[in-house]
JSON list of C-alpha atoms in Angstrom, two decimals:
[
{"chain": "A", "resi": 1, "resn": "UNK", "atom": "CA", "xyz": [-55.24, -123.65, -9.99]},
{"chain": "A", "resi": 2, "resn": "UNK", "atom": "CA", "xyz": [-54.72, -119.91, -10.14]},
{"chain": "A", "resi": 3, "resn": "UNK", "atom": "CA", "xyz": [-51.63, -118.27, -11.76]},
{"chain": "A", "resi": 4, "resn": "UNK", "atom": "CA", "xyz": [-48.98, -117.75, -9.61]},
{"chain": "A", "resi": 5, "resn": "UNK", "atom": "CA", "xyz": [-47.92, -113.87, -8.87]},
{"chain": "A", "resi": 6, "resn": "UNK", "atom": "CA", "xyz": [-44.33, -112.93, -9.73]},
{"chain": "A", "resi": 7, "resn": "UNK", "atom": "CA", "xyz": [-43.48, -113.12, -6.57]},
{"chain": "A", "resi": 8, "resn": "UNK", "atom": "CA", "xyz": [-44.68, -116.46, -5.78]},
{"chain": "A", "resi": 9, "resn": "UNK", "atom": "CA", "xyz": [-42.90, -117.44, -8.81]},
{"chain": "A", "resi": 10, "resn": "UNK", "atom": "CA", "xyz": [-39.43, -115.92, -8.33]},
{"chain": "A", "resi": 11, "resn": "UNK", "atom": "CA", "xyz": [-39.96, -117.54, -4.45]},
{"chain": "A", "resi": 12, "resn": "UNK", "atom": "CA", "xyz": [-40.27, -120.49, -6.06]},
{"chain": "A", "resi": 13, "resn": "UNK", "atom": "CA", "xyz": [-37.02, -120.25, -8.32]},
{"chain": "A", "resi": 14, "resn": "UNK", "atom": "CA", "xyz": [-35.19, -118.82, -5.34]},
{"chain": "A", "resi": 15, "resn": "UNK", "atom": "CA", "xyz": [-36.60, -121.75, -3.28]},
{"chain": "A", "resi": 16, "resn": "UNK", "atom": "CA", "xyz": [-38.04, -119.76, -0.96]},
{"chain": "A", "resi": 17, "resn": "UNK", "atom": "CA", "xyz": [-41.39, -119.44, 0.28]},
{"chain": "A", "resi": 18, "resn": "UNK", "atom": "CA", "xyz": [-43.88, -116.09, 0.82]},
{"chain": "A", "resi": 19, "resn": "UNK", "atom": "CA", "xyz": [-45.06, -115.13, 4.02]},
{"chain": "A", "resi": 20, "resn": "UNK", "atom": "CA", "xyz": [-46.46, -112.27, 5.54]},
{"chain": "A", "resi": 21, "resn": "UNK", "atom": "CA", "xyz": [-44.53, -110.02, 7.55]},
{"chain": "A", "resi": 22, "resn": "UNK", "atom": "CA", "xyz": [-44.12, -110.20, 11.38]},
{"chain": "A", "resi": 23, "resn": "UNK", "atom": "CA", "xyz": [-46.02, -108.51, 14.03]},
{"chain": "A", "resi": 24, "resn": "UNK", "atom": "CA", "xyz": [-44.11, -106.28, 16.42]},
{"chain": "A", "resi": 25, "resn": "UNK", "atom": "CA", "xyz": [-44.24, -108.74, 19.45]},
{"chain": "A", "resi": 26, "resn": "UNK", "atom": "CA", "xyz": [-42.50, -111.19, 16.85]},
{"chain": "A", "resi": 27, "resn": "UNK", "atom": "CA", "xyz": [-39.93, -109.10, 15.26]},
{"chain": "A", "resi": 28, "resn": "UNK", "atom": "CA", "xyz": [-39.17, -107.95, 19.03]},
{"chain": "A", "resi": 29, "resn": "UNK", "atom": "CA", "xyz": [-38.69, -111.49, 19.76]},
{"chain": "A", "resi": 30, "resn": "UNK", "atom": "CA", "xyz": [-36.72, -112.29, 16.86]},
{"chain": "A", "resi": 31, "resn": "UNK", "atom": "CA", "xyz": [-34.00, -108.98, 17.75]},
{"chain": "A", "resi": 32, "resn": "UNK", "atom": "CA", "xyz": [-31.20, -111.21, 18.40]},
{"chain": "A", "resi": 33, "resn": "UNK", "atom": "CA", "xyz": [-31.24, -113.53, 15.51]},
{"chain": "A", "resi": 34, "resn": "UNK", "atom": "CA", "xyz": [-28.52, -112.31, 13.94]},
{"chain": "A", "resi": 35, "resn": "UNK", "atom": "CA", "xyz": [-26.43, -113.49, 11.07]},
{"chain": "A", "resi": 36, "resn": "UNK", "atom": "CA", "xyz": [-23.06, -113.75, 13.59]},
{"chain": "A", "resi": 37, "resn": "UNK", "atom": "CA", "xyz": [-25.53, -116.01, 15.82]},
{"chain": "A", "resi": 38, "resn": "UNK", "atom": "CA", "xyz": [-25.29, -118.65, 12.76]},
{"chain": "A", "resi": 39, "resn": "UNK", "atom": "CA", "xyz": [-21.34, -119.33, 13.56]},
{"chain": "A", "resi": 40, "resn": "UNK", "atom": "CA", "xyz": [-22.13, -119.89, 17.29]},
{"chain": "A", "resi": 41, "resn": "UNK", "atom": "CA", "xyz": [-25.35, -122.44, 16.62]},
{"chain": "A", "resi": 42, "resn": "UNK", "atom": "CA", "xyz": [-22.58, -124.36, 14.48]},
{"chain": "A", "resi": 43, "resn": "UNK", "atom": "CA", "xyz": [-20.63, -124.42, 16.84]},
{"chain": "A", "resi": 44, "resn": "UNK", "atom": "CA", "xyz": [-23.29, -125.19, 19.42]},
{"chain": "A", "resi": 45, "resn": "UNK", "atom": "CA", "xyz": [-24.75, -128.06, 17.24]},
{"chain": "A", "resi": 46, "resn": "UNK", "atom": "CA", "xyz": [-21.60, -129.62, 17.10]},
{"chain": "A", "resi": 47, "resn": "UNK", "atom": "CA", "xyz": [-20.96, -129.41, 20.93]},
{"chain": "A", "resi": 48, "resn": "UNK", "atom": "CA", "xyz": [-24.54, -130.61, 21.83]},
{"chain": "A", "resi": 49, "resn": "UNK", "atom": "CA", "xyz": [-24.11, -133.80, 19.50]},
{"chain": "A", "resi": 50, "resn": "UNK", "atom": "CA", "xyz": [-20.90, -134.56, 20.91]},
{"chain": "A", "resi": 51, "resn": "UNK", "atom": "CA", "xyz": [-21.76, -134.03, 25.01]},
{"chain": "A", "resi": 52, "resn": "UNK", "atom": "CA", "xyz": [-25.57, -134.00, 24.58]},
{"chain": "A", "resi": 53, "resn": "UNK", "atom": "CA", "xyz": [-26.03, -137.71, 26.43]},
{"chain": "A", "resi": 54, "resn": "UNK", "atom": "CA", "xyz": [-23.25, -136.24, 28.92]},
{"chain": "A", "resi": 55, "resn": "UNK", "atom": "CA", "xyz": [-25.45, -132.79, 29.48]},
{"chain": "A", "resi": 56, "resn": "UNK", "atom": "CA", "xyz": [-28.48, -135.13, 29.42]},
{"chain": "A", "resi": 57, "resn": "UNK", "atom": "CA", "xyz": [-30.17, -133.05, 26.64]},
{"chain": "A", "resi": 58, "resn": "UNK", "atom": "CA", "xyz": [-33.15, -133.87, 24.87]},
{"chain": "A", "resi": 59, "resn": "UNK", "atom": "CA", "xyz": [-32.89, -134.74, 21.57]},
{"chain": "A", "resi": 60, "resn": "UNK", "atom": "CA", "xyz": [-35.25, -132.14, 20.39]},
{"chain": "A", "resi": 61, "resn": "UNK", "atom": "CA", "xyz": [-32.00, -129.58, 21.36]},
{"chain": "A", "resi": 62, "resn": "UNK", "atom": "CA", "xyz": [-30.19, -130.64, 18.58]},
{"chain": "A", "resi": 63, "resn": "UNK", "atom": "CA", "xyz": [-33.32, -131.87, 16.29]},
{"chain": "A", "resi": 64, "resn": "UNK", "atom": "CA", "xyz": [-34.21, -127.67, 16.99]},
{"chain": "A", "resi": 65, "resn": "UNK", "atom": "CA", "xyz": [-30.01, -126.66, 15.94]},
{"chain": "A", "resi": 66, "resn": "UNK", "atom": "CA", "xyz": [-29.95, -128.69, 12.76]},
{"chain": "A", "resi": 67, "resn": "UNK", "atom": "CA", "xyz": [-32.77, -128.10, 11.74]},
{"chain": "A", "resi": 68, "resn": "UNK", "atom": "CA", "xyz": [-32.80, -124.17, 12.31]},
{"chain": "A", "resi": 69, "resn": "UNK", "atom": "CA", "xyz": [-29.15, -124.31, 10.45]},
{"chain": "A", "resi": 70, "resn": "UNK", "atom": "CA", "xyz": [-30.39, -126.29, 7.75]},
{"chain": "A", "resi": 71, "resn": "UNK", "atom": "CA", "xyz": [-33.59, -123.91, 7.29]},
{"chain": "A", "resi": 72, "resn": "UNK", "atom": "CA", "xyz": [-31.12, -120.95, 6.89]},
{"chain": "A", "resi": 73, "resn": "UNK", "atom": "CA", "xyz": [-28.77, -123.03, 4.92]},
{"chain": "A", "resi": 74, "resn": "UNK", "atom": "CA", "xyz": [-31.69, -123.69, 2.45]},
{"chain": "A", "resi": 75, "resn": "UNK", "atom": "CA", "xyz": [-32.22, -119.80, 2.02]},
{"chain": "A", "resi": 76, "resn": "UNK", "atom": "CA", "xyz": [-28.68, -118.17, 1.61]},
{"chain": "A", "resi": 77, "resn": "UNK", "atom": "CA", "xyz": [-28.65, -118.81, -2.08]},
{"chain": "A", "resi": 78, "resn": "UNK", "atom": "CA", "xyz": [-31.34, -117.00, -2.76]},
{"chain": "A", "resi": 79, "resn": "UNK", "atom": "CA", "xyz": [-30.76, -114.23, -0.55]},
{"chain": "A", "resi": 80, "resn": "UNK", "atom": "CA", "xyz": [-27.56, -113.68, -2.21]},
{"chain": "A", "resi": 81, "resn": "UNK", "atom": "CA", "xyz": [-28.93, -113.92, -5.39]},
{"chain": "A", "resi": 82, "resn": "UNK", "atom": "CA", "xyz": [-31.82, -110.85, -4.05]},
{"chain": "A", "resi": 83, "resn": "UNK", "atom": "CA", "xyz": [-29.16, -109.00, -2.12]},
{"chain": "A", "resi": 84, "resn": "UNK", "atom": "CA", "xyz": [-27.16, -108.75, -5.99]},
{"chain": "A", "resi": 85, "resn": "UNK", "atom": "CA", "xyz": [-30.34, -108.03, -7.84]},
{"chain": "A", "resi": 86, "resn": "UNK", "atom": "CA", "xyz": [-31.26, -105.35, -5.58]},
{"chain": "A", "resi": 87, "resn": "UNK", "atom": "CA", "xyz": [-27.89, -104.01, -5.54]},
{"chain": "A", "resi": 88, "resn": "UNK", "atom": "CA", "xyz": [-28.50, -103.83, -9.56]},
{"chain": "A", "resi": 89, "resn": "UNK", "atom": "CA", "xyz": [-31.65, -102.82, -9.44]},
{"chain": "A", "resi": 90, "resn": "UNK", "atom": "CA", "xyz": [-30.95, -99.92, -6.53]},
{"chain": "A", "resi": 91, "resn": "UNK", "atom": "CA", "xyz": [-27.55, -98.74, -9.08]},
{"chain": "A", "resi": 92, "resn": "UNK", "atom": "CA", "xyz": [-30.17, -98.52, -12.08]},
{"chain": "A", "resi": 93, "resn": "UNK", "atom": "CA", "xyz": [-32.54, -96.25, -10.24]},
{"chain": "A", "resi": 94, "resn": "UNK", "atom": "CA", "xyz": [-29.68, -94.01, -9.04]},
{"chain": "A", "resi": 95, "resn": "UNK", "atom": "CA", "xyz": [-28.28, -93.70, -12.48]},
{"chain": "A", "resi": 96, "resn": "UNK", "atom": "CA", "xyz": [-32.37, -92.79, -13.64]},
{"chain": "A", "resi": 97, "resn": "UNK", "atom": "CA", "xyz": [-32.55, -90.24, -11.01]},
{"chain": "A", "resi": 98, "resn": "UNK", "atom": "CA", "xyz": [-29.32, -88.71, -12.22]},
{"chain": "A", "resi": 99, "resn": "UNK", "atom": "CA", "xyz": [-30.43, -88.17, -15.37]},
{"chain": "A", "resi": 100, "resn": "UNK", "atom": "CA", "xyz": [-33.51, -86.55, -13.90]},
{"chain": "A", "resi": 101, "resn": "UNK", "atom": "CA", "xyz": [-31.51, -84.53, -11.97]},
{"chain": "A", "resi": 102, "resn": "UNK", "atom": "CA", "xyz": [-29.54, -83.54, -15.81]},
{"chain": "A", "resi": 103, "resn": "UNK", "atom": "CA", "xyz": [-33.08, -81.91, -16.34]},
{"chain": "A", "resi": 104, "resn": "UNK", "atom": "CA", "xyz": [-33.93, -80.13, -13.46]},
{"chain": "A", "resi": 105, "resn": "UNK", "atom": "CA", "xyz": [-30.67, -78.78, -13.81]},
{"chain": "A", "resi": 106, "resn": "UNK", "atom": "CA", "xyz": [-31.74, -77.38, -17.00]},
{"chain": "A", "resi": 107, "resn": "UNK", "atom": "CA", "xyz": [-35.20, -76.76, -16.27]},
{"chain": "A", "resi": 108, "resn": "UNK", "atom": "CA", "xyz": [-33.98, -74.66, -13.40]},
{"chain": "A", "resi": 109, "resn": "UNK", "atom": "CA", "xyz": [-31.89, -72.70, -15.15]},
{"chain": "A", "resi": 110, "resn": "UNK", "atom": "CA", "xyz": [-34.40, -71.99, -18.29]},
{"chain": "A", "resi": 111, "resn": "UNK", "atom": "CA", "xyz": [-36.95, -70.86, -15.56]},
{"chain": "A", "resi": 112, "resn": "UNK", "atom": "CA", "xyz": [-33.66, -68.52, -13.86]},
{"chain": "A", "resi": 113, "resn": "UNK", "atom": "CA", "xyz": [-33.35, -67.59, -17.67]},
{"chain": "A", "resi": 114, "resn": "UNK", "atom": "CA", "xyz": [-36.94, -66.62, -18.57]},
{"chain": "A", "resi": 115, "resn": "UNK", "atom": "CA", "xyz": [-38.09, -65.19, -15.00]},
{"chain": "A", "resi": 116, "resn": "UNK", "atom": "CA", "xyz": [-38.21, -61.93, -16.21]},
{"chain": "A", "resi": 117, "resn": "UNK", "atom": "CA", "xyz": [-40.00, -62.31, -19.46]},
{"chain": "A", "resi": 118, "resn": "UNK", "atom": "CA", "xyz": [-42.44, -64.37, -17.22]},
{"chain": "A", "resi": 119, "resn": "UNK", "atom": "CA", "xyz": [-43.09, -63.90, -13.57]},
{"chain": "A", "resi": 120, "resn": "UNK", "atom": "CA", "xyz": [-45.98, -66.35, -13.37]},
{"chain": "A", "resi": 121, "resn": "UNK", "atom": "CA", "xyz": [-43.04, -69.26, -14.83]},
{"chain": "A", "resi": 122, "resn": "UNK", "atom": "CA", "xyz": [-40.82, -67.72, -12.34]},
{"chain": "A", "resi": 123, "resn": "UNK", "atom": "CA", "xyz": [-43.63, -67.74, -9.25]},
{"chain": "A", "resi": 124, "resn": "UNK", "atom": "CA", "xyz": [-44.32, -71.24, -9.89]},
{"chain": "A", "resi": 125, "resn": "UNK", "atom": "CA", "xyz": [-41.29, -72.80, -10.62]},
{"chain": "A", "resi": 126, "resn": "UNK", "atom": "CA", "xyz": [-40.19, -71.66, -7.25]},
{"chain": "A", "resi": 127, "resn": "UNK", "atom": "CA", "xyz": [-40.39, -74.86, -6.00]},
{"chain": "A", "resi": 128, "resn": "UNK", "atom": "CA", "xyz": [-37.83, -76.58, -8.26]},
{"chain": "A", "resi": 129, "resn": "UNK", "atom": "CA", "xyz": [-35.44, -73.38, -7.86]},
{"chain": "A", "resi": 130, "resn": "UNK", "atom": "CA", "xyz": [-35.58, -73.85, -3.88]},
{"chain": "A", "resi": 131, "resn": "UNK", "atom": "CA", "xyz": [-35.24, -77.81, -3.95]},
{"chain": "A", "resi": 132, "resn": "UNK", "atom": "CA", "xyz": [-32.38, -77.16, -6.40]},
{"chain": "A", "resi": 133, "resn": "UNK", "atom": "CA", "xyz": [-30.35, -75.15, -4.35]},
{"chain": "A", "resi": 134, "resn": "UNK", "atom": "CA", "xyz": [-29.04, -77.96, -2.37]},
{"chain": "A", "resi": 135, "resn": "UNK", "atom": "CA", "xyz": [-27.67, -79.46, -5.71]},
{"chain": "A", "resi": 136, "resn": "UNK", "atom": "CA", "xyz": [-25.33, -76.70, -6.99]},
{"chain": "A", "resi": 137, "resn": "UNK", "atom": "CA", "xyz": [-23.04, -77.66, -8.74]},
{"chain": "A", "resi": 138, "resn": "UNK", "atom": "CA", "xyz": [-19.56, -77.08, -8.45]},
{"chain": "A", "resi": 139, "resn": "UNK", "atom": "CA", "xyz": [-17.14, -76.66, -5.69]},
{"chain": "A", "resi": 140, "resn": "UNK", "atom": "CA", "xyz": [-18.76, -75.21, -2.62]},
{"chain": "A", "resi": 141, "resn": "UNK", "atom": "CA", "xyz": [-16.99, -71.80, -1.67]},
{"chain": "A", "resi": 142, "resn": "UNK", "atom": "CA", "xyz": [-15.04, -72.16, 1.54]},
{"chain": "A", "resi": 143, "resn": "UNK", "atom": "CA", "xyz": [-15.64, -70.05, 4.28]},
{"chain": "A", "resi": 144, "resn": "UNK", "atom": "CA", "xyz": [-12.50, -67.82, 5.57]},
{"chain": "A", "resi": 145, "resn": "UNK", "atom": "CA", "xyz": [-11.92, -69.53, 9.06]},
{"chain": "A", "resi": 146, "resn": "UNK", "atom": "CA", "xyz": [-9.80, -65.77, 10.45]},
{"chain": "A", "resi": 147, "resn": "UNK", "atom": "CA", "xyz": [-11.71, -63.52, 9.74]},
{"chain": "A", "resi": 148, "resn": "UNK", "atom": "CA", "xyz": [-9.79, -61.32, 7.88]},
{"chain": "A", "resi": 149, "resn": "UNK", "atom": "CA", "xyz": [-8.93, -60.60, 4.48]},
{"chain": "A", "resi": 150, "resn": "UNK", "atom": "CA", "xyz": [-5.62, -61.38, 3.06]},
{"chain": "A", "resi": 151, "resn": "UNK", "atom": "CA", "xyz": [-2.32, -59.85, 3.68]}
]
């Protein structure tokens, strides 16, 4: 038996299973399934076992509603437990790009510091001088709204 990826493996603790993704004509398909639509198939699973002989529904209507609810059922644990560790893993990255942006803050400003001992540092740290321009720190300067000056 070949050894399971880490994926298959944290699929398995999660009690989930792997599949590939969807093609377009079945994700279009799919649009409305919606996590609000979960409330109303309750809803409509209790109503259909209570007036299905009345309606003269199949039993595959309701075998299709409980089953559907249970298969979602079976999943929400471990989506909740992927929703948190992406939410921990997304915070971890942010607080690893802010330290990278610590030193291209300082990187720019050695390059700002040194451009005129050494035009060629200068010339090709450009591009980290222009990209950090939208990061200045500090409060932005606010922009007179009258036109004037005081007085």
């Amino acid at each position: 038996m070949p050894e399971q990826t880490l994926i298959e493996q944290l699929a398995a603790v999660l009690n989930v299973e792997v599949v590939s993704p969807m093609d377009g004509n079945e994700a279009q398909s799919l649009h409305k399934a919606l996590p609000g639509y979960q409330a109303v198939a309750d809803d409509a699973a209790r109503f259909v076992q209570k007036y299905g002989e009345t309606l003269n529904l199949d039993a595959s209507v309701l075998a299709d509603l409980t089953e559907g609810l249970a298969e979602v059922k079976r999943m929400e644990p471990g989506e909740h437990a992927l929703e948190k560790l992406y939410r921990s893993v997304y915070h971890q990255r942010l607080r690893g790009t802010d330290r990278c942006m610590e030193g291209l803050y300082n990187a720019t400003r050695r390059i700002r510091n040194f451009s005129e001992a050494y035009p060629n540092i200068a010339e090709e740290g450009k591009f980290l001088i222009d990209f950090m321009k939208a990061f200045k720190p500090g409060r932005k300067k606010e922009k007179s709204g009258d036109g004037g000056g005081e007085g």
